[in-house]
Each structure stands twice: as C-alpha cells, then as structure tokens.
Short mmCIF file of C-alpha atoms in Angstrom, two decimals:
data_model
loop_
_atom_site.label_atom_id
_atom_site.label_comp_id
_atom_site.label_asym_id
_atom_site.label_seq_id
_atom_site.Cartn_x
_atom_site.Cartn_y
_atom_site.Cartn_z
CA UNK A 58 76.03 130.17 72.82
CA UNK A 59 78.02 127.23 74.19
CA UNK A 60 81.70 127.14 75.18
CA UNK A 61 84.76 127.24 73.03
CA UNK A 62 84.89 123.37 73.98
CA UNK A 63 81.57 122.97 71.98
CA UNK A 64 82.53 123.77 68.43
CA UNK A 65 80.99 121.88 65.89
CA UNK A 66 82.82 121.38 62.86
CA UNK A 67 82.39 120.22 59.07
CA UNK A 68 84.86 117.49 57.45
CA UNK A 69 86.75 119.07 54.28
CA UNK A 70 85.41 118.16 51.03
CA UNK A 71 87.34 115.42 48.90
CA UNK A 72 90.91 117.64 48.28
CA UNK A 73 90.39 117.27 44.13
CA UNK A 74 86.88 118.07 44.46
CA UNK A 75 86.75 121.16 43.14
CA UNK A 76 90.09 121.19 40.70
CA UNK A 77 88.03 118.90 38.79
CA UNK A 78 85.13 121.35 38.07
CA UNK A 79 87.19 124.07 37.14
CA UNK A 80 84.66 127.43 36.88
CA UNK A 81 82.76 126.42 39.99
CA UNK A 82 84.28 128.42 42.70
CA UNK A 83 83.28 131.19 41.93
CA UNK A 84 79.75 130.21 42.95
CA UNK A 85 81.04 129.80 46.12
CA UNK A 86 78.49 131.37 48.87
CA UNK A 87 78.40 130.95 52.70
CA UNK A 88 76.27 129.74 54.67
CA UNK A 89 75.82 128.97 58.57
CA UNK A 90 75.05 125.41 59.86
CA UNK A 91 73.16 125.76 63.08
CA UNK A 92 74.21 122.11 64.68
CA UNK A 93 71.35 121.74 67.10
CA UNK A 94 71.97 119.55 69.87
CA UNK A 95 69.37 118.89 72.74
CA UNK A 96 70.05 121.16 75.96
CA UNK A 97 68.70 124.10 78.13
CA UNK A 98 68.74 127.48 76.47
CA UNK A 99 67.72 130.63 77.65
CA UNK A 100 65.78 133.61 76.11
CA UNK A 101 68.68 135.74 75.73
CA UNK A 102 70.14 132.97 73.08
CA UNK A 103 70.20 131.99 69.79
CA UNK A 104 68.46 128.00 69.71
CA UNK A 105 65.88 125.71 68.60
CA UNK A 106 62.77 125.51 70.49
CA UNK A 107 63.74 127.77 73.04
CA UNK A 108 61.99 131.04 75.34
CA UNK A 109 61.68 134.08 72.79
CA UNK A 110 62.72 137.44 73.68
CA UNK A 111 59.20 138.42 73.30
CA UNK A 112 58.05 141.70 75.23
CA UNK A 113 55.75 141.35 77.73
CA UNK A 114 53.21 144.31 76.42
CA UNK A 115 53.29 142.89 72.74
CA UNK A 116 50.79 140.09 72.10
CA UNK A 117 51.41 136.54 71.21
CA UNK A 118 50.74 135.47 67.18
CA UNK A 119 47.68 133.08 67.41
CA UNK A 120 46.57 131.18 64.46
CA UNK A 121 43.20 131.44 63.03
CA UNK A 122 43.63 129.53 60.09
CA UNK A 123 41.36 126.05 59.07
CA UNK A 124 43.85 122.95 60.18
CA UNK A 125 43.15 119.87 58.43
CA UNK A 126 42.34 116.56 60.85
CA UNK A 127 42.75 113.16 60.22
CA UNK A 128 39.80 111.53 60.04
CA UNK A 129 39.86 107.58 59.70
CA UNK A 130 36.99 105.31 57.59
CA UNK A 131 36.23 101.68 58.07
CA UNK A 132 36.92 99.97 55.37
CA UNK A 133 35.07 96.60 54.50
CA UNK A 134 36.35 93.62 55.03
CA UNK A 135 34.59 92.36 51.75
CA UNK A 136 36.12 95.12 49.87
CA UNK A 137 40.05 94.11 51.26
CA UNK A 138 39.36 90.24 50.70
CA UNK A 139 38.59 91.47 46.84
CA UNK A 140 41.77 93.39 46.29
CA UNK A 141 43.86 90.86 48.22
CA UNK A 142 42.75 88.27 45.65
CA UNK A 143 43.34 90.62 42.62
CA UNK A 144 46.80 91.34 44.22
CA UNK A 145 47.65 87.80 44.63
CA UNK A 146 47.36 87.82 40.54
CA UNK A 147 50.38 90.24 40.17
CA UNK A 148 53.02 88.49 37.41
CA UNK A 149 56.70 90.05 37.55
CA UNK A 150 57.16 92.89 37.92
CA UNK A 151 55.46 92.47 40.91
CA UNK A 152 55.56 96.12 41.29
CA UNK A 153 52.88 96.38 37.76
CA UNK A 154 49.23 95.90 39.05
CA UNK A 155 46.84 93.23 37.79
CA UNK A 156 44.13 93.65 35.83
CA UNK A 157 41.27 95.45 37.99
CA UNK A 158 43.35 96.35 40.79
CA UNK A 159 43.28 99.84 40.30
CA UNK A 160 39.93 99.63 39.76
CA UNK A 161 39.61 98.78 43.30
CA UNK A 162 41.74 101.57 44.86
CA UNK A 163 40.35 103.92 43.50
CA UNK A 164 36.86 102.12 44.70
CA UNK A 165 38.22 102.62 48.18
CA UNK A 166 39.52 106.42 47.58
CA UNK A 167 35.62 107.50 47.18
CA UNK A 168 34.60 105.25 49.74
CA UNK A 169 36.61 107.50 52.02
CA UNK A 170 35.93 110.82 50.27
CA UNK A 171 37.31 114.55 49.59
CA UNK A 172 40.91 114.12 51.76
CA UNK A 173 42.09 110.56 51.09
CA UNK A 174 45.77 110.06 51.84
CA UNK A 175 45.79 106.48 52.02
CA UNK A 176 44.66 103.41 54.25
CA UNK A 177 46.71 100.66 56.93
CA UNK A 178 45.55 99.53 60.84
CA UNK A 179 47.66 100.05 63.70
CA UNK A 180 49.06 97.38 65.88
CA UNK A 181 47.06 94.68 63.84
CA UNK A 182 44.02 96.67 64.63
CA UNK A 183 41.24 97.06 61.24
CA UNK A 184 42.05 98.47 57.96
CA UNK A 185 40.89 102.05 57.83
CA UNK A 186 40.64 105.10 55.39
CA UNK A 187 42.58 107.99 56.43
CA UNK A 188 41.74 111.36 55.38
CA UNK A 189 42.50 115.01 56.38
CA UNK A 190 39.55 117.33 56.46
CA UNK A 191 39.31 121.06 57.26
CA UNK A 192 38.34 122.07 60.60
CA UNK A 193 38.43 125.85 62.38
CA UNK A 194 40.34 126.28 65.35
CA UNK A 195 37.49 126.67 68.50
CA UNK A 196 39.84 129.40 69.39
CA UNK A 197 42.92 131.50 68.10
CA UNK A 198 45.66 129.03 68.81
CA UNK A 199 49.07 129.85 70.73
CA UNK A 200 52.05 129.57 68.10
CA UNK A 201 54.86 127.56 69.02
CA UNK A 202 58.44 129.38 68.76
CA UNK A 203 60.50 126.96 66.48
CA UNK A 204 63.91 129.21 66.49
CA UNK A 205 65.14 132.22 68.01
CA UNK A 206 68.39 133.37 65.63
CA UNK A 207 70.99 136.86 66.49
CA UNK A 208 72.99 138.11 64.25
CA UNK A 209 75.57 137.97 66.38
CA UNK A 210 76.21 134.23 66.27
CA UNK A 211 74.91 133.56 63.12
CA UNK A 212 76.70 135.66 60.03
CA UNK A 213 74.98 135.04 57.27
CA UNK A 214 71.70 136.30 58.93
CA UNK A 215 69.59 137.87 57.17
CA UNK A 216 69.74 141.72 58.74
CA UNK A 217 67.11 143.62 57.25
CA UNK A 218 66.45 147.29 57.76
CA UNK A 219 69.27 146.81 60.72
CA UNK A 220 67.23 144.15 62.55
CA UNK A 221 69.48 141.72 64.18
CA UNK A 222 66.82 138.89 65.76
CA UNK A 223 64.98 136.72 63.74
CA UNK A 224 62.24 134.81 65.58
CA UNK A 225 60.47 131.82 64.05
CA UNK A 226 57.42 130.53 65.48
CA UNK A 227 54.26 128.42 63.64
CA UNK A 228 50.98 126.78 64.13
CA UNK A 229 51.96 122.53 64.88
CA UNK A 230 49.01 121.96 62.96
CA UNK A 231 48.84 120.88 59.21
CA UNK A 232 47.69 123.45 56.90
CA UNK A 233 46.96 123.73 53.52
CA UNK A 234 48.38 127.47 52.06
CA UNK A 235 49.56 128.58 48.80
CA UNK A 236 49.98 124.87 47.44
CA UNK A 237 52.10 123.75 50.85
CA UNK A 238 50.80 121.23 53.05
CA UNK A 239 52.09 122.10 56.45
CA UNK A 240 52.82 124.20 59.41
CA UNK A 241 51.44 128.15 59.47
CA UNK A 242 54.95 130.01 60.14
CA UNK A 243 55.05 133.38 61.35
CA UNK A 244 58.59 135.63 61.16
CA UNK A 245 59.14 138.18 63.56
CA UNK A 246 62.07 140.38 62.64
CA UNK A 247 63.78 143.11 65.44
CA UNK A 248 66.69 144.99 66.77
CA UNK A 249 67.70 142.78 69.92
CA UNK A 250 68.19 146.52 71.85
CA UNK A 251 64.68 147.25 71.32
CA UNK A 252 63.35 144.36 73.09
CA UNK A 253 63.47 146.37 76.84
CA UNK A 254 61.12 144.75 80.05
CA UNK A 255 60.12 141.30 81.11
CA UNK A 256 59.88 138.87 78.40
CA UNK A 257 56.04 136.95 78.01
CA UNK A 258 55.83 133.43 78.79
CA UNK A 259 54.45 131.85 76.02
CA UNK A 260 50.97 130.59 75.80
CA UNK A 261 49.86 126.99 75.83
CA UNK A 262 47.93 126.04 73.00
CA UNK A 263 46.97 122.65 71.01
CA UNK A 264 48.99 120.72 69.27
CA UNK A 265 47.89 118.45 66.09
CA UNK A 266 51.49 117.36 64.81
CA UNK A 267 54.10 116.01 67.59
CA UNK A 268 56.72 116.63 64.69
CA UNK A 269 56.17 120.18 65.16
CA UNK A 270 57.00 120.78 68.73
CA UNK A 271 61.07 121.14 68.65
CA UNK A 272 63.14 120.40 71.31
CA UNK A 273 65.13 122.84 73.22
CA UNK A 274 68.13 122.79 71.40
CA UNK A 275 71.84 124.93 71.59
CA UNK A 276 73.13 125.67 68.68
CA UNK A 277 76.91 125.52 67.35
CA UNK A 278 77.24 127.82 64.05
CA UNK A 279 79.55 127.23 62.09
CA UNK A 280 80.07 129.42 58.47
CA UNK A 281 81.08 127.10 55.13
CA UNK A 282 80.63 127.40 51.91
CA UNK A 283 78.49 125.72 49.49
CA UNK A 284 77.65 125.53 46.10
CA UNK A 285 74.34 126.16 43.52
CA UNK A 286 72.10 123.25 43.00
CA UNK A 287 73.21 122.43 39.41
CA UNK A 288 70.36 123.32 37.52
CA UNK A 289 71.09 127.03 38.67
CA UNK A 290 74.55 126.76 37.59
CA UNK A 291 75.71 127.61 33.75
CA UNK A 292 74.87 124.47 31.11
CA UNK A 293 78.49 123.97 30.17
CA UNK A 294 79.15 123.70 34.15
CA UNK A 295 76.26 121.45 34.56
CA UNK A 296 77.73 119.05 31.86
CA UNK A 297 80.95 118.89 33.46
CA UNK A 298 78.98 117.81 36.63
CA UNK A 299 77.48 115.70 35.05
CA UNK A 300 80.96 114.26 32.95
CA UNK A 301 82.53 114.03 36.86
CA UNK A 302 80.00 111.93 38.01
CA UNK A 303 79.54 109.58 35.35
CA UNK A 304 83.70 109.57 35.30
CA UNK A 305 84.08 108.50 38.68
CA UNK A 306 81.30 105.38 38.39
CA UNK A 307 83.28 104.28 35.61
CA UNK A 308 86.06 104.56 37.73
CA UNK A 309 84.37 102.45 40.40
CA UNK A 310 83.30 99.75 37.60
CA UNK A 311 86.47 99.18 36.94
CA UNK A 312 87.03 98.31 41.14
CA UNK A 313 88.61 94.69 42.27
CA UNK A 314 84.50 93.35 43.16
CA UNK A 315 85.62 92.86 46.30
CA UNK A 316 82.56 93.70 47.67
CA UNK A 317 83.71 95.56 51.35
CA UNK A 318 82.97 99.22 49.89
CA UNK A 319 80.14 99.19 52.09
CA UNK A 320 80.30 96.26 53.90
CA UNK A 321 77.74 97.08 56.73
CA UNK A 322 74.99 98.27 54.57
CA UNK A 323 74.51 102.30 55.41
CA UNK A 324 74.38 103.19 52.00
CA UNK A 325 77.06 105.51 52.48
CA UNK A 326 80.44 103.59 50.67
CA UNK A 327 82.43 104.59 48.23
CA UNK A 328 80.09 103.75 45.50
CA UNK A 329 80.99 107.58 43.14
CA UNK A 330 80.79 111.06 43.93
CA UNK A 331 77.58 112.44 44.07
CA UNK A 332 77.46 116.56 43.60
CA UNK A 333 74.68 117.93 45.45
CA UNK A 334 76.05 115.70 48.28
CA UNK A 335 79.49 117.03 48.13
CA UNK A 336 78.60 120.64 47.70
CA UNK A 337 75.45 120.93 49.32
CA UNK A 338 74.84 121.35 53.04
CA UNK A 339 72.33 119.16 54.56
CA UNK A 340 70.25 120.16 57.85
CA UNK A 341 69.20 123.49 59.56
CA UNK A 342 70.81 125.90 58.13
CA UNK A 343 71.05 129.64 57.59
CA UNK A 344 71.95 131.48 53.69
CA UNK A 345 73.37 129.26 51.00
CA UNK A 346 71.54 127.42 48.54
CA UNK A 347 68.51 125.22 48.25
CA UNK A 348 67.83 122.03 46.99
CA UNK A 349 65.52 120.81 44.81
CA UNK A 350 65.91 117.56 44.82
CA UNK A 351 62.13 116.50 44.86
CA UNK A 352 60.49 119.37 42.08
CA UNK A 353 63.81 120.34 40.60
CA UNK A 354 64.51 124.27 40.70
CA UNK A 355 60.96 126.16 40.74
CA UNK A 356 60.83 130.02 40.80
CA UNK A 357 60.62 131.42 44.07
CA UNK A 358 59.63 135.26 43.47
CA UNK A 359 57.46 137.63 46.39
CA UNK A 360 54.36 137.41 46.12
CA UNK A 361 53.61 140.99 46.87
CA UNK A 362 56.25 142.20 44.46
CA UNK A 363 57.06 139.48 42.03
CA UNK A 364 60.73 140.31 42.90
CA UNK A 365 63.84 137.85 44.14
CA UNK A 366 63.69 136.37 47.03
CA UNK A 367 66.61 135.00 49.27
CA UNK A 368 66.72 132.02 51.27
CA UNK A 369 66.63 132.97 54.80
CA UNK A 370 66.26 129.52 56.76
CA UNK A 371 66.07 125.52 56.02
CA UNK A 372 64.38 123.88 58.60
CA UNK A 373 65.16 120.00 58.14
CA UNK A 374 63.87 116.93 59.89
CA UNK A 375 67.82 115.48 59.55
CA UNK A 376 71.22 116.99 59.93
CA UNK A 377 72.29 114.45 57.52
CA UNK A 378 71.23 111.01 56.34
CA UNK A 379 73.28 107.50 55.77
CA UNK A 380 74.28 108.94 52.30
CA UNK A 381 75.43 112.31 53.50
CA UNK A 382 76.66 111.23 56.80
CA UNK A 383 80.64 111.06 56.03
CA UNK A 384 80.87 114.08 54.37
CA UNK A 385 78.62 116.12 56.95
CA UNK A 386 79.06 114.94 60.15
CA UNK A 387 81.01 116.89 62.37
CA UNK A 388 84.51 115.76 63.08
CA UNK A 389 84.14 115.66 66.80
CA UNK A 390 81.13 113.16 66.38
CA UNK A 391 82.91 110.71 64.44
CA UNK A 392 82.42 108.21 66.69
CA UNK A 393 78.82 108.52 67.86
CA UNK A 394 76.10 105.95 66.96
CA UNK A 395 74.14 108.50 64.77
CA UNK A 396 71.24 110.28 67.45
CA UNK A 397 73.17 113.74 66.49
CA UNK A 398 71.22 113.37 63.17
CA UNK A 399 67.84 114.16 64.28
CA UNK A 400 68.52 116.16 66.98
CA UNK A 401 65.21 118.53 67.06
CA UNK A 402 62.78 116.11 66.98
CA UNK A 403 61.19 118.03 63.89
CA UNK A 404 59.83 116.23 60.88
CA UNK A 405 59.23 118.55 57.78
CA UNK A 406 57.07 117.04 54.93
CA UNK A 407 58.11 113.14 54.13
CA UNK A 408 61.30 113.87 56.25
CA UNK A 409 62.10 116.66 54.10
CA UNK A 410 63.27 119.98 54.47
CA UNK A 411 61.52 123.45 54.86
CA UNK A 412 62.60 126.10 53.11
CA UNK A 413 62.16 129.91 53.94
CA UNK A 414 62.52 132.66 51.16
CA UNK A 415 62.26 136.29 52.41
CA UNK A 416 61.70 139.17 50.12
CA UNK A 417 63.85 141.63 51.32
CA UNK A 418 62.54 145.00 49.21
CA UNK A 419 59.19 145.20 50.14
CA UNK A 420 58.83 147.04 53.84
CA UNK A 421 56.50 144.15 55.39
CA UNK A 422 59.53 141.10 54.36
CA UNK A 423 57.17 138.69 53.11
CA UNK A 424 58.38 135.06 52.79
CA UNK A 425 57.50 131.97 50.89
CA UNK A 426 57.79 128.66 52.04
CA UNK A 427 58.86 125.25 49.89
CA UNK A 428 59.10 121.61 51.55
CA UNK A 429 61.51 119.15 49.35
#
C-alpha cells in the first residue's frame, strides 16, 4: 500500500445533510473507496491491474466462451441521400421524426442484420452498419487480472469461509451472459498464507476491448459511510427525500438570478441537493450500496440458491463525474485539472459502473453481475 503521505480522503457531506432526513442514519453502512491512481504495484499488493499472487502449479482461468465482434456493413449511398432528405423535413421538435423516417431506419437495421447497434464513418470515411456477431475463441483465451484486493487494507472485504484475497480477473472481450453485455469475470477467493512458491506470470492472450485492459494502479482505501439507494429505503423516508429535494430547488428559485452559480459550465453549481449524489459513493469501490440509477432497484438473488446476495465490488469507468466531483473528490486533489477521475483506464457499459453481487451461503460463492 502507499505511504502515510498518500492518503486519499473524502470531503464531509453538507453539515445539515442528514439532520434534515431525520430516520436515515440508521441506514448508515460502510464501505471502502479504493482511489486508484496510476503507478507500479507489486504482486504482494492490493491494486488495479496489477501481478496476481497466483501459484505457479495452479493453472491460469482461460475463457472459452463465444465473444461477439464488430462487424461493419456498407451502407448505400442512395439509401443515406433518402433519409437525409426525409430528415431535412423534421418541424419542431426537431427531436420528433418526419413522416417515413423511421421507416427508413429500420430499412437500414435489416440491411445490416441479426446484431445491429447502430451506423456512423470514421474520420469522414463511408457510412457503415455496425453489428456484433458471435464468434468462438480459436483458442482458450488468457484472462486479464482486473484487481487483486487483501483484507488487510480493505475492511469491508468480503472474507468468506476465512479467505482474505479476492482476485478479479475477466475475458476483455464483449460477451453476451445472463442478459449482460460485457466482460466474462472470474473471482478467485483465498487465504493470502496459502499462496506458498513462485507466483505464475500471466499469460498473454487477445484482447477485443482496449477498455478492458486496466492500468496498473495503487490503491488508497479509505472506509465511509453511505446510504441506501432510495427506493430500498422505507416510503415515508423516501417522501421526505423526495420533500428535501424539491425544498431546496424552491429554495434556489427564489436565488438573486445572478447567474455565477456555475459560471464555467461543469454542471456541478449549486443548482439543489441531489440525494443519491450526496449519499452515494461514486467509483471503485468495495461494500456499501448500489445504484440503480439506469433500471431502478432490480432483485439481485443467487442463482444457484435464490438467496441474498451482497455487493462485493463496483467496478466504474469514473471516480466521479462533473456533477459528483465537489462532493467526491478527495481533499488533497482539490486543485488538480480532473485526470484523477478516470484513473484505470476502464470503461464499463456506456461509462457505467459494474456491479458484483456474491452469494455468500452457497460453498462455490457464486456472483451476479449488473452494469448501470
């Protein structure tokens, strides 16, 4: 881990924050921001993208599972001239299509078949179809280690049956597995005195998603405590969350107009409190809460045992965003220009988040993922 001199550490939250949601502390749970930052690691750390403690007699997880390519489809150029000129037809709201133009996208999605995702060019280059078919691997392919995590940095590890290393590695390939669209992740769970001998050096394999190769990365945990998405909190709290918000934009109506709130256009002024901003915590992170921002709160039980889960990991292409940036950026990166926020060089999803839920009653640990 790094020196004392390398603490990372997360702004209070606004001081009446939680006087004025009276009932909600004691949802309180903790959980352990990771604060990756780029630099060399070593096996015998916790870190992003690092060498695994990974005995030298125990093989390496391959994938074997289909990957889906991106294929790309010319696209006439008499087709695009014909839904230029239906687009040019477009009255206000210009976002409201005219007559016949969907028509003509969908004309284009079976021109390009089973797969379509959508259709552009590339530095001015032709228009083209893009879709993402299945293909096998030629070969079982290397996995790439994502995270190595010990329990004795991080405390709200997960420590199941007394293992105290959790090692995270998947397949930088998109896949598409129990309705996720993504990487294949593999969990390997130990005791850290167990792992005795030379460590393996991983295996090179191929790589179909950049986003999915991490950079080495230190980490700096640090334990806080956040609070349930709201739609997992009681209604009566929920309305009061709700009453809060609302309050406070009144509040801000009633504001001089002067207009310098946000005068250099981040998003992130005083424009009303938001909740899942204040409570939440964004970026890799381990225990806590997740967000559901994108399908609001969906079940997560095993599926061996149809049991609880627990959130175990969030994997996030962002440490925070121009929204969540004053309340989550560490104090002793006030005054940096804002390349701490993406510090892994992983992109989950649409810039999302992934989520992993481990089951901890049933003697294999199986896990579920969720992107938001």
């Amino acid at each position: 881990m790094g020196e004392p001199d390398d603490v990372l550490s997360t702004p209070p939250p606004p001081a009446d924050a939680l006087t004025r949601l009276p009932g909600l502390e004691r949802f309180g749970r903790t959980t352990t921001r990771l604060h990756p930052r780029p630099g060399p690691v070593e096996a015998t750390q916790s870190h992003v993208g690092g060498p695994l403690r990974w005995p030298a007699d125990e093989p390496w997880p391959t994938c074997e599972l289909p990957h889906q390519v991106r294929e790309e489809v010319p696209i006439p150029l008499e087709l695009l001239d014909r839904l230029r000129a239906v687009g040019s037809r477009r009255t206000r709201p210009r976002h409201v299509m005219a007559e016949g133009e969907t028509e003509l996208y969908d004309e284009i999605a079976r021109l390009v078949g089973p797969g379509y995702t959508g259709f552009g060019s590339v530095n001015d280059g032709p228009v083209v179809g893009y879709r993402y078919v299945p293909r096998p691997h030629p070969r079982p392919n290397p996995m790439v280690a994502v995270a190595q995590l010990r329990a004795e940095d991080i405390p709200d590890l997960l420590r199941p049956g007394g293992a105290d290393l959790l090692q995270v590695l998947w397949c930088p390939f998109e896949h598409v597995q129990a309705n996720l669209w993504g990487p294949a992740v593999r969990l390997r769970w130990r005791r850290e005195a167990d792992v005795t001998g030379p460590d393996a050096p991983p295996p090179r394999g191929d790589v179909g998603n950049k986003g999915y190769l991490p950079r080495p990365c230190r980490l700096h945990p640090e334990q806080v405590v956040e609070y349930p998405y709201p739609e997992e909190l009681p209604a009566e709290l929920a309305e009061r969350i709700d009453e809060w918000e609302s309050d406070d934009d009144d509040d801000d109506d009633d504001g001089d107009g002067d207009g310098d709130d946000d005068a250099d256009g981040d998003g992130d002024g005083d424009h009303g409190v938001d909740y899942v901003t204040t409570f939440m915590v964004p970026g890799w992170k381990v225990g806590g809460y997740a967000k559901w921002n994108v399908t609001d709160l969906s079940p997560t039980p095993c599926r061996s045992c149809a049991g609880p889960t627990t959130l175990a990991l969030v994997i996030d292409s962002s440490e925070y965003d121009g929204g969540t940036r004053e309340r989550w950026r560490p104090v002793e990166e006030a005054g940096l220009e804002g390349s701490e926020a993406m510090p892994t060089g992983v992109v989950v999803g649409r810039w999302g988040a992934m989520r992993i839920f481990v089951c901890e009653s049933c003697p294999d640990l199986p896990f579920r993922l969720d992107v938001q």
